[in-house]
Amino acid sequence: MSRKGVNVKIDELKTDVGLIKNLELSFGKLVEDKWAEPMGPTPFPSLTTLREWDMKLLQRYKPFYMPYCDVCCLCTFGKCDLTGNKRGACGINMAAQQSRIVLLACCIGTATHIGHARHMTEHLIEKFGRRTPLDVGGLNIKAEAPVTRLVCGVKPETLGDLEEVLDYAETQLTHLLSVVHTGQEGSNIDFESKVFHAGMIDHIGLEVADIAQIASYGFPKADPEAPLVDLGYGTVNIEKPVILCIGHNVVPSVGIIDYMKDNGFDGDIEVCGLCCTAHDITRYYKRGKIIGPISWQLRFIRSGVPDVVILDEQCVRADSLYEAQKIKAPVIVASEKNCMGLPNRTNDPADLIVEDLVNGKAPGALILDSEKVGEVAVKVALKVTPLRKKFKTIPEVDEILRMAKECRQCSDCRRACPQDLHIPEAMKAAAHGTLTTLAELYESCVGCGRCEQACPVGVPIHSYIVKAGEKKLKEETYKVRAGRGAIQDVEIRNVGSPIVLGEIPGVVAVVGCSNYPRGGAEVAEICTEFANRRFIVVTSGCSAMSAAMYKNEEGKTPYEYFTGEFTSGCMVNVGSCVANSHIAGAAIKIANIFAKRNLRANYEEIADYIFNRVGAVGLAWGAYSQKAAAIASGFWRLGVPVIVGPHGIKYRRMLLGRADRKEDWYVYDARTGEKVYVGPAPEHLFYTAETKEEAMVMIAKLCMRPNDTFRGRSIKLTHYIDLHKRLYGIMPEDIPLFVRTLADIPVTMKDEIVKIIEEKGWKETVIPDPTLLPRMIRKRKE
Amino acid sequence: MTAAEPWQIAEIPGPKKALVVTKPGVVAAMIKRAKHPILIVGHVAVETDLGDKKLVDYIIEFAKKANVPVVATAHIIGEFLKRGYEPAGFMPAVDIGNRLVDSDWMGIDSKGPHDLALFIGLPYYMEWTILSGLKHFAPNLKTITLDNVYHPHASWSFANISMEDWMENLKVMMEKFEEGGT
Ligand code: SF4
Ligand code: SF4
Ligand code: SF4
């Protein structure tokens, strides 16, 4: 297939929208298809194509930098001291340096997703053929790849078509990464625009990876009733051999499941996963089990339950081989990206590898062939399980009580603990014979192991906490709905109007990693609160798991008592991290399917639509990774605000609006061309909340959009005010900013609010047909 | 514990580090001298026990005696009101940080830009990063942390001290305010 010419046309396209028709021909195979929709203005955008759109957002949401370090050490000109916005030897100042680091983080995240997508696509093409159709939801889904269609202006139909899309993404990523080189970009705002570009490219990577695997592996296809699957330590039958897969790339896990099924071992072995691989295992195999988020890695390995550990890629602890060795569990590494220093045994006969792993001659093996991984893993599991007898490194209670007496109360553990857990006090209590104080730390412990590294007497503190919390760990038996993938067109049609009019108070996407400030229960609580309030609640990744780790009085998890349909009051798990593309896709499809805006290469218009009309907000309560940064930036460019938990402040820059600066909050009324004040809606684009209470109030607030009807705004205000009163114990002070006309005021609070806004000198405004794009104005002012 | 080590061991800042305050009276004097100070209080203040009271109880007394306007971050405004004290404002921690780097901002009470920001009761890493933002981008602002842990990004900070010493320090400062003068 020809993959030439994708970039050649870009400049020409940028300069004259009218020329596009002539240029279409030169796009090659993908554009020769029968997609009737005319090509939009920005196919295959380059680094600067959407710069003006970015500047509009960045004008409102200015970066607030909080450097993590005063110096720059990126080249041998340095180290340079950039304190106080000083310039380094290359001339860069602190603001630009910070945005450069943000761009670097986003490039890392984007590279990880694109690399994942490339590996997945190549593997699936090899296995299933390049003509495999991209069926992600049968007749229920018309736009199989909304992000790709929007950004690239092409309509991929088969696995093979995805290669061209990835070519584009990889080219952009190379340019973006080159921007962080010494002596390239000098402006922080231009760095920020490139951060947005990286995020948009990242979303392409997400989408390609997920639609390729959905179409090829037969994952649930946009299925609101995707099966309820097991989650939690307690769901694993420890009488059986247990294979644990850690990471994000499900290909080796599929090899294991296929081998098991083909050779009659299905049901004899437990296959379980940690992190996103776990999601994708259960999308492929209903009997697969999710242990939990990434933070369960140490506790689960140390429990001795896994008999074989498979490591693929991303979010895998670098010490997992070492930890697995300690419990005598052989390790198979299955990704070129994560070889762990093990010899490459890909070309060795499977039985020879099995023998070496079972008799302990080798602690692990690198196997870059998923079918061989399957065979070796299953055979090793069957043989090694009776030998290792679930050997564990979590100590017994008497050992803890004894070792606790060795504690010097130096506090080094607490000072290393990201959660500032009061470990010394708990050790003191243990030395006096009680483990309850240690057990209390279990919920908040993110399993990082930093405390152990710090302890001068070598106390395995995390293991102690896990032992003390063992009862909780063993009772972890939950249900989560397997990742359903995309949202159906009919679901979009049903909710499009109430979302855009504001009658569904918002879409909350609870996504990302598990570096929570106080454990995952907060995630479950937030999801439940908003689903009960009839918001659309969507989850993915580790957050989707944490949301399941909570039961109501009837013993049901949120996935059991809220619907899996994308509708008011739902709890929808789209799947692993790469499935976040379906959340972006849903927002895009609201503009396209419901509002009938052209999708094809029409990024600005669609983003402008989402930004002004679709009351969606992302919450990444435990975001830690560079991938999470990239995913978030893709949402920013689309006009969707993102809230992170307190640890997210370490991303070192926020994009904050200034509600107190009236001049920042004007939009065009597309009907008249007038500039209209619409209030700070949404107030921020990227923001850290300190507590879950703050996050909940902010979620409700960030769902307001200029386009809300009276009824919609009054519903949104009701939730905002109600949560504020309950969680802050006071009325919000900024109500006047969100009341455009008296009809916006919730009826039940009318008198109270009218009094408040009148005291503050409130003035009525109009509800415009909002846009930031002058070209969307239908009638020019005379 | 060494005097001026960051509380969280890995939080190494760079060349410019907070001066360590050993005498609380010095802080009281700086607050008195400031033209327009502001006190930012994070949610940890309502969770921390100090003797038989909460930290927030001390802070309220402190703010009254020092006559410093208070901004409550996170969701804790209600805790102040419950205690009969009305802060000058409440807003997210990153919002107050972001306003403080704007030299045109007229302050929480609209009385003009602040020249001194006091911090207490934010999670260590949040306060650390916000203080860093101010150190680099708010050249006209001095910062002091009143926490019992060393914050290298502040202009002045106490070292890592015990709860008892902390309580004592707060009391000494309050006495200094009562004494009057500068
Ligand atoms: S990249 Fe610039 S600021 Fe960084 S070390 Fe090199 S010269 Fe210094
Ligand atoms: S493993 Fe748990 S207790 Fe130890 S440092 Fe990490 S979060 Fe703190
Ligand atoms: S680091 Fe070790 S010795 Fe020091 S307080 Fe913690 S557990 Fe005790």
GROMACS .gro file of N, CA, C and O in nm, chain A residues 64-71 81-85 94-95 411-412 414-415 417-418 420 450 517-518 646-647 649-650 654 656-661 683-684 687-688 690-691 693-694 698 724 727-728 730-731 733, chain B residues 1 5-16 42-44 47 73-75 77-78 81 89-90 92-95 97-99 101-102 105 121-123 125-126 128-130 132-137 153 160:
model
  408
   64PHE      N    1   0.005   2.851   3.500
   64PHE     CA    2   0.064   2.887   3.629
   64PHE      C    3   0.170   2.781   3.656
   64PHE      O    4   0.138   2.664   3.675
   65TYR      N    5   0.296   2.823   3.651
   65TYR     CA    6   0.407   2.727   3.665
   65TYR      C    7   0.451   2.714   3.810
   65TYR      O    8   0.463   2.814   3.881
   66MET      N    9   0.476   2.591   3.849
   66MET     CA   10   0.526   2.564   3.983
   66MET      C   11   0.645   2.470   3.968
   66MET      O   12   0.632   2.350   3.979
   67PRO      N   13   0.763   2.527   3.939
   67PRO     CA   14   0.877   2.442   3.904
   67PRO      C   15   0.909   2.341   4.013
   67PRO      O   16   0.897   2.371   4.132
   68TYR      N   17   0.946   2.224   3.969
   68TYR     CA   18   0.981   2.121   4.066
   68TYR      C   19   1.126   2.133   4.106
   68TYR      O   20   1.170   2.073   4.201
   69CYS      N   21   1.199   2.210   4.028
   69CYS     CA   22   1.342   2.220   4.050
   69CYS      C   23   1.385   2.354   3.994
   69CYS      O   24   1.333   2.399   3.892
   70ASP      N   25   1.480   2.418   4.060
   70ASP     CA   26   1.522   2.552   4.017
   70ASP      C   27   1.618   2.549   3.899
   70ASP      O   28   1.647   2.653   3.840
   71VAL      N   29   1.672   2.433   3.869
   71VAL     CA   30   1.778   2.428   3.769
   71VAL      C   31   1.733   2.353   3.644
   71VAL      O   32   1.632   2.284   3.645
   81ASP      N   33   2.106   2.775   3.651
   81ASP     CA   34   2.016   2.819   3.757
   81ASP      C   35   1.910   2.912   3.695
   81ASP      O   36   1.944   3.019   3.644
   82LEU      N   37   1.786   2.868   3.697
   82LEU     CA   38   1.679   2.947   3.635
   82LEU      C   39   1.593   3.017   3.740
   82LEU      O   40   1.486   3.069   3.709
   83THR      N   41   1.639   3.018   3.863
   83THR     CA   42   1.562   3.077   3.972
   83THR      C   43   1.514   3.218   3.939
   83THR      O   44   1.592   3.300   3.890
   84GLY      N   45   1.387   3.240   3.968
   84GLY     CA   46   1.332   3.375   3.947
   84GLY      C   47   1.318   3.409   3.801
   84GLY      O   48   1.331   3.525   3.762
   85ASN      N   49   1.290   3.308   3.719
   85ASN     CA   50   1.272   3.328   3.575
   85ASN      C   51   1.399   3.376   3.505
   85ASN      O   52   1.394   3.439   3.401
   94MET      N   53   1.271   3.038   3.288
   94MET     CA   54   1.206   2.935   3.370
   94MET      C   55   1.068   2.896   3.316
   94MET      O   56   1.033   2.779   3.315
   95ALA      N   57   0.990   2.995   3.271
   95ALA     CA   58   0.855   2.963   3.223
   95ALA      C   59   0.864   2.869   3.103
   95ALA      O   60   0.794   2.767   3.095
  411SER      N   61   1.161   0.833   6.184
  411SER     CA   62   1.070   0.903   6.091
  411SER      C   63   1.117   0.908   5.947
  411SER      O   64   1.055   0.974   5.864
  412ASP      N   65   1.225   0.842   5.915
  412ASP     CA   66   1.271   0.844   5.775
  412ASP      C   67   1.165   0.785   5.682
  412ASP      O   68   1.150   0.828   5.567
  414ARG      N   69   0.836   0.794   5.719
  414ARG     CA   70   0.728   0.892   5.698
  414ARG      C   71   0.774   1.002   5.604
  414ARG      O   72   0.698   1.050   5.521
  415ARG      N   73   0.900   1.041   5.618
  415ARG     CA   74   0.951   1.149   5.533
  415ARG      C   75   0.972   1.103   5.389
  415ARG      O   76   0.989   1.185   5.299
  417CYS      N   77   0.746   0.882   5.261
  417CYS     CA   78   0.613   0.838   5.218
  417CYS      C   79   0.539   0.952   5.147
  417CYS      O   80   0.520   1.059   5.205
  418PRO      N   81   0.497   0.930   5.024
  418PRO     CA   82   0.426   1.038   4.953
  418PRO      C   83   0.296   1.076   5.021
  418PRO      O   84   0.245   1.186   5.001
  420ASP      N   85   0.260   1.082   5.347
  420ASP     CA   86   0.290   1.130   5.482
  420ASP      C   87   0.220   1.041   5.586
  420ASP      O   88   0.167   1.091   5.686
  450ARG      N   89   0.856   0.326   4.902
  450ARG     CA   90   0.961   0.423   4.936
  450ARG      C   91   1.000   0.417   5.083
  450ARG      O   92   1.115   0.439   5.118
  517PRO      N   93  -0.472   1.047   4.694
  517PRO     CA   94  -0.424   1.098   4.822
  517PRO      C   95  -0.471   1.015   4.941
  517PRO      O   96  -0.402   1.009   5.043
  518ARG      N   97  -0.587   0.953   4.930
  518ARG     CA   98  -0.639   0.878   5.045
  518ARG      C   99  -0.709   0.750   5.003
  518ARG      O  100  -0.817   0.717   5.052
  646PRO      N  101  -0.447   1.597   4.435
  646PRO     CA  102  -0.340   1.682   4.486
  646PRO      C  103  -0.201   1.645   4.435
  646PRO      O  104  -0.119   1.733   4.408
  647HIS      N  105  -0.174   1.515   4.418
  647HIS     CA  106  -0.040   1.479   4.366
  647HIS      C  107  -0.019   1.532   4.224
  647HIS      O  108   0.094   1.546   4.179
  649ILE      N  109  -0.047   1.812   4.120
  649ILE     CA  110   0.017   1.945   4.117
  649ILE      C  111   0.162   1.930   4.072
  649ILE      O  112   0.223   2.023   4.022
  650LYS      N  113   0.215   1.808   4.090
  650LYS     CA  114   0.355   1.786   4.052
  650LYS      C  115   0.373   1.779   3.900
  650LYS      O  116   0.486   1.765   3.853
  654MET      N  117  -0.044   2.444   3.586
  654MET     CA  118  -0.189   2.435   3.573
  654MET      C  119  -0.232   2.535   3.465
  654MET      O  120  -0.158   2.629   3.434
  656LEU      N  121  -0.517   2.785   3.434
  656LEU     CA  122  -0.621   2.837   3.522
  656LEU      C  123  -0.687   2.962   3.465
  656LEU      O  124  -0.619   3.054   3.419
  657GLY      N  125  -0.818   2.962   3.471
  657GLY     CA  126  -0.892   3.082   3.434
  657GLY      C  127  -0.895   3.178   3.553
  657GLY      O  128  -0.868   3.140   3.665
  658ARG      N  129  -0.929   3.302   3.523
  658ARG     CA  130  -0.941   3.403   3.630
  658ARG      C  131  -1.084   3.455   3.629
  658ARG      O  132  -1.118   3.547   3.553
  659ALA      N  133  -1.165   3.395   3.717
  659ALA     CA  134  -1.306   3.433   3.722
  659ALA      C  135  -1.322   3.582   3.751
  659ALA      O  136  -1.423   3.644   3.715
  660ASP      N  137  -1.221   3.641   3.818
  660ASP     CA  138  -1.232   3.781   3.859
  660ASP      C  139  -1.197   3.878   3.745
  660ASP      O  140  -1.209   3.998   3.762
  661ARG      N  141  -1.155   3.825   3.632
  661ARG     CA  142  -1.122   3.915   3.519
  661ARG      C  143  -1.230   3.903   3.413
  661ARG      O  144  -1.227   3.815   3.328
  683GLU      N  145  -1.445   2.735   3.418
  683GLU     CA  146  -1.349   2.828   3.480
  683GLU      C  147  -1.203   2.790   3.457
  683GLU      O  148  -1.117   2.876   3.442
  684HIS      N  149  -1.174   2.659   3.461
  684HIS     CA  150  -1.033   2.616   3.445
  684HIS      C  151  -1.023   2.509   3.336
  684HIS      O  152  -1.120   2.440   3.306
  687TYR      N  153  -0.646   2.175   3.647
  687TYR     CA  154  -0.658   2.227   3.782
  687TYR      C  155  -0.639   2.114   3.883
  687TYR      O  156  -0.685   2.002   3.861
  688THR      N  157  -0.572   2.143   3.993
  688THR     CA  158  -0.550   2.047   4.102
  688THR      C  159  -0.646   2.075   4.215
  688THR      O  160  -0.651   2.189   4.263
  690GLU      N  161  -0.742   1.996   4.613
  690GLU     CA  162  -0.670   1.954   4.733
  690GLU      C  163  -0.741   1.839   4.804
  690GLU      O  164  -0.676   1.751   4.861
  691THR      N  165  -0.873   1.842   4.802
  691THR     CA  166  -0.950   1.738   4.871
  691THR      C  167  -1.062   1.689   4.779
  691THR      O  168  -1.099   1.757   4.685
  693GLU      N  169  -1.367   1.677   4.845
  693GLU     CA  170  -1.482   1.768   4.855
  693GLU      C  171  -1.466   1.881   4.752
  693GLU      O  172  -1.560   1.918   4.682
  694GLU      N  173  -1.344   1.934   4.748
  694GLU     CA  174  -1.316   2.042   4.652
  694GLU      C  175  -1.336   1.991   4.509
  694GLU      O  176  -1.394   2.060   4.425
  698MET      N  177  -1.600   2.125   4.228
  698MET     CA  178  -1.543   2.177   4.102
  698MET      C  179  -1.596   2.099   3.982
  698MET      O  180  -1.617   2.156   3.875
  724HIS      N  181  -2.192   2.245   4.712
  724HIS     CA  182  -2.114   2.347   4.782
  724HIS      C  183  -2.165   2.364   4.925
  724HIS      O  184  -2.088   2.368   5.022
  727LEU      N  185  -2.077   2.038   5.123
  727LEU     CA  186  -1.936   2.004   5.146
  727LEU      C  187  -1.854   2.122   5.199
  727LEU      O  188  -1.754   2.102   5.268
  728TYR      N  189  -1.894   2.244   5.167
  728TYR     CA  190  -1.823   2.362   5.216
  728TYR      C  191  -1.897   2.425   5.335
  728TYR      O  192  -1.842   2.510   5.403
  730ILE      N  193  -2.150   2.630   5.312
  730ILE     CA  194  -2.178   2.771   5.282
  730ILE      C  195  -2.223   2.781   5.136
  730ILE      O  196  -2.189   2.696   5.054
  731MET      N  197  -2.297   2.888   5.102
  731MET     CA  198  -2.333   2.912   4.962
  731MET      C  199  -2.207   2.951   4.885
  731MET      O  200  -2.120   3.019   4.939
  733GLU      N  201  -1.977   3.177   4.653
  733GLU     CA  202  -1.975   3.323   4.641
  733GLU      C  203  -1.990   3.370   4.497
  733GLU      O  204  -2.018   3.486   4.472
  783MET      N  205   1.722   1.498   6.351
  783MET     CA  206   1.687   1.566   6.225
  783MET      C  207   1.774   1.689   6.203
  783MET      O  208   1.787   1.772   6.293
  787GLU      N  209   1.658   2.049   5.642
  787GLU     CA  210   1.634   1.949   5.537
  787GLU      C  211   1.487   1.954   5.501
  787GLU      O  212   1.403   1.965   5.590
  788PRO      N  213   1.455   1.943   5.375
  788PRO     CA  214   1.313   1.936   5.341
  788PRO      C  215   1.247   1.821   5.417
  788PRO      O  216   1.312   1.719   5.441
  789TRP      N  217   1.121   1.840   5.454
  789TRP     CA  218   1.053   1.734   5.527
  789TRP      C  219   1.047   1.608   5.443
  789TRP      O  220   1.084   1.500   5.488
  790GLN      N  221   1.002   1.619   5.320
  790GLN     CA  222   1.006   1.502   5.234
  790GLN      C  223   1.145   1.498   5.172
  790GLN      O  224   1.190   1.593   5.107
  791ILE      N  225   1.212   1.388   5.196
  791ILE     CA  226   1.356   1.382   5.176
  791ILE      C  227   1.398   1.412   5.032
  791ILE      O  228   1.500   1.475   5.008
  792ALA      N  229   1.319   1.367   4.937
  792ALA     CA  230   1.361   1.384   4.797
  792ALA      C  231   1.333   1.523   4.741
  792ALA      O  232   1.372   1.552   4.628
  793GLU      N  233   1.266   1.607   4.816
  793GLU     CA  234   1.226   1.738   4.762
  793GLU      C  235   1.341   1.838   4.769
  793GLU      O  236   1.339   1.935   4.843
  794ILE      N  237   1.441   1.813   4.688
  794ILE     CA  238   1.559   1.899   4.683
  794ILE      C  239   1.529   2.012   4.584
  794ILE      O  240   1.498   1.987   4.469
  795PRO      N  241   1.539   2.137   4.626
  795PRO     CA  242   1.492   2.244   4.539
  795PRO      C  243   1.595   2.298   4.439
  795PRO      O  244   1.575   2.294   4.319
  796GLY      N  245   1.707   2.349   4.487
  796GLY     CA  246   1.800   2.417   4.397
  796GLY      C  247   1.879   2.519   4.476
  796GLY      O  248   1.887   2.510   4.598
  797PRO      N  249   1.935   2.614   4.407
  797PRO     CA  250   2.027   2.706   4.474
  797PRO      C  251   1.963   2.796   4.580
  797PRO      O  252   2.026   2.830   4.678
  798LYS      N  253   1.838   2.836   4.558
  798LYS     CA  254   1.780   2.935   4.650
  798LYS      C  255   1.687   2.866   4.749
  798LYS      O  256   1.583   2.813   4.710
  824GLY      N  257  -0.457   2.568   5.450
  824GLY     CA  258  -0.501   2.446   5.381
  824GLY      C  259  -0.579   2.353   5.472
  824GLY      O  260  -0.587   2.373   5.593
  825HIS      N  261  -0.631   2.247   5.411
  825HIS     CA  262  -0.727   2.163   5.483
  825HIS      C  263  -0.665   2.081   5.595
  825HIS      O  264  -0.736   2.034   5.685
  826VAL      N  265  -0.533   2.065   5.591
  826VAL     CA  266  -0.469   1.986   5.696
  826VAL      C  267  -0.491   2.054   5.832
  826VAL      O  268  -0.491   1.990   5.937
  829GLU      N  269  -0.757   1.902   6.031
  829GLU     CA  270  -0.739   1.760   6.065
  829GLU      C  271  -0.631   1.739   6.169
  829GLU      O  272  -0.615   1.630   6.223
  855THR      N  273  -0.836   2.742   5.184
  855THR     CA  274  -0.837   2.665   5.059
  855THR      C  275  -0.925   2.541   5.078
  855THR      O  276  -0.983   2.521   5.184
  856ALA      N  277  -0.930   2.459   4.974
  856ALA     CA  278  -1.009   2.335   4.976
  856ALA      C  279  -1.152   2.366   5.022
  856ALA      O  280  -1.210   2.466   4.983
  857HIS      N  281  -1.206   2.279   5.110
  857HIS     CA  282  -1.348   2.290   5.146
  857HIS      C  283  -1.366   2.339   5.289
  857HIS      O  284  -1.472   2.321   5.347
  859ILE      N  285  -1.378   2.630   5.451
  859ILE     CA  286  -1.434   2.760   5.491
  859ILE      C  287  -1.537   2.743   5.604
  859ILE      O  288  -1.539   2.819   5.700
  860GLY      N  289  -1.619   2.640   5.591
  860GLY     CA  290  -1.724   2.617   5.691
  860GLY      C  291  -1.668   2.596   5.831
  860GLY      O  292  -1.731   2.633   5.930
  863LEU      N  293  -1.620   2.932   5.978
  863LEU     CA  294  -1.746   2.999   6.010
  863LEU      C  295  -1.808   2.937   6.136
  863LEU      O  296  -1.862   3.008   6.220
  871GLY      N  297  -1.159   3.534   5.247
  871GLY     CA  298  -1.202   3.466   5.125
  871GLY      C  299  -1.172   3.319   5.129
  871GLY      O  300  -1.106   3.270   5.223
  872PHE      N  301  -1.223   3.248   5.031
  872PHE     CA  302  -1.186   3.107   5.017
  872PHE      C  303  -1.176   3.076   4.870
  872PHE      O  304  -1.252   3.129   4.789
  874PRO      N  305  -0.963   2.768   4.578
  874PRO     CA  306  -0.867   2.659   4.566
  874PRO      C  307  -0.723   2.708   4.583
  874PRO      O  308  -0.691   2.823   4.549
  875ALA      N  309  -0.639   2.620   4.635
  875ALA     CA  310  -0.500   2.657   4.662
  875ALA      C  311  -0.430   2.706   4.536
  875ALA      O  312  -0.354   2.804   4.539
  876VAL      N  313  -0.452   2.637   4.423
  876VAL     CA  314  -0.382   2.681   4.301
  876VAL      C  315  -0.435   2.817   4.253
  876VAL      O  316  -0.361   2.893   4.190
  877ASP      N  317  -0.560   2.847   4.284
  877ASP     CA  318  -0.615   2.977   4.244
  877ASP      C  319  -0.550   3.090   4.322
  877ASP      O  320  -0.516   3.195   4.264
  879GLY      N  321  -0.258   3.081   4.457
  879GLY     CA  322  -0.120   3.088   4.407
  879GLY      C  323  -0.115   3.167   4.276
  879GLY      O  324  -0.032   3.256   4.258
  880ASN      N  325  -0.207   3.135   4.189
  880ASN     CA  326  -0.211   3.198   4.057
  880ASN      C  327  -0.240   3.348   4.067
  880ASN      O  328  -0.187   3.429   3.989
  881ARG      N  329  -0.322   3.386   4.163
  881ARG     CA  330  -0.349   3.529   4.179
  881ARG      C  331  -0.228   3.601   4.237
  881ARG      O  332  -0.198   3.715   4.201
  883VAL      N  333   0.080   3.550   4.184
  883VAL     CA  334   0.187   3.582   4.088
  883VAL      C  335   0.149   3.699   3.997
  883VAL      O  336   0.232   3.747   3.921
  884ASP      N  337   0.026   3.742   4.007
  884ASP     CA  338  -0.018   3.855   3.925
  884ASP      C  339   0.003   3.984   4.003
  884ASP      O  340  -0.070   4.012   4.098
  887TRP      N  341  -0.295   4.207   4.071
  887TRP     CA  342  -0.409   4.163   4.152
  887TRP      C  343  -0.420   4.251   4.277
  887TRP      O  344  -0.320   4.276   4.345
  903GLY      N  345  -0.076   2.453   5.665
  903GLY     CA  346  -0.179   2.349   5.658
  903GLY      C  347  -0.214   2.296   5.520
  903GLY      O  348  -0.317   2.232   5.504
  904LEU      N  349  -0.128   2.317   5.423
  904LEU     CA  350  -0.152   2.250   5.294
  904LEU      C  351  -0.074   2.118   5.296
  904LEU      O  352   0.026   2.106   5.366
  905PRO      N  353  -0.117   2.020   5.216
  905PRO     CA  354  -0.033   1.900   5.203
  905PRO      C  355   0.107   1.944   5.162
  905PRO      O  356   0.121   2.036   5.081
  907TYR      N  357   0.346   1.854   4.967
  907TYR     CA  358   0.388   1.868   4.827
  907TYR      C  359   0.309   1.977   4.754
  907TYR      O  360   0.358   2.035   4.657
  908MET      N  361   0.189   2.005   4.798
  908MET     CA  362   0.114   2.114   4.734
  908MET      C  363   0.172   2.249   4.776
  908MET      O  364   0.190   2.339   4.694
  910TRP      N  365   0.467   2.300   4.875
  910TRP     CA  366   0.603   2.302   4.817
  910TRP      C  367   0.599   2.359   4.676
  910TRP      O  368   0.674   2.447   4.639
  911THR      N  369   0.506   2.305   4.597
  911THR     CA  370   0.500   2.346   4.456
  911THR      C  371   0.445   2.488   4.441
  911THR      O  372   0.494   2.566   4.359
  912ILE      N  373   0.346   2.521   4.521
  912ILE     CA  374   0.290   2.657   4.509
  912ILE      C  375   0.394   2.760   4.555
  912ILE      O  376   0.413   2.863   4.490
  914SER      N  377   0.702   2.727   4.529
  914SER     CA  378   0.799   2.733   4.419
  914SER      C  379   0.749   2.828   4.310
  914SER      O  380   0.825   2.913   4.260
  915GLY      N  381   0.623   2.815   4.276
  915GLY     CA  382   0.564   2.905   4.176
  915GLY      C  383   0.583   3.050   4.217
  915GLY      O  384   0.618   3.137   4.136
  916LEU      N  385   0.563   3.077   4.345
  916LEU     CA  386   0.574   3.215   4.394
  916LEU      C  387   0.720   3.260   4.398
  916LEU      O  388   0.752   3.375   4.366
  917LYS      N  389   0.807   3.169   4.436
  917LYS     CA  390   0.949   3.204   4.442
  917LYS      C  391   1.000   3.250   4.304
  917LYS      O  392   1.075   3.346   4.292
  918HIS      N  393   0.956   3.179   4.202
  918HIS     CA  394   1.008   3.208   4.069
  918HIS      C  395   0.932   3.319   3.996
  918HIS      O  396   0.990   3.389   3.914
  919PHE      N  397   0.804   3.328   4.024
  919PHE     CA  398   0.723   3.416   3.938
  919PHE      C  399   0.654   3.532   4.012
  919PHE      O  400   0.577   3.604   3.951
  935HIS      N  401   1.123   2.622   4.942
  935HIS     CA  402   1.084   2.721   4.841
  935HIS      C  403   1.028   2.850   4.901
  935HIS      O  404   1.003   2.946   4.830
  942ASN      N  405   1.226   2.140   6.056
  942ASN     CA  406   1.135   2.033   6.097
  942ASN      C  407   1.134   2.029   6.249
  942ASN      O  408   1.235   2.001   6.311
   0.00000   0.00000   0.00000
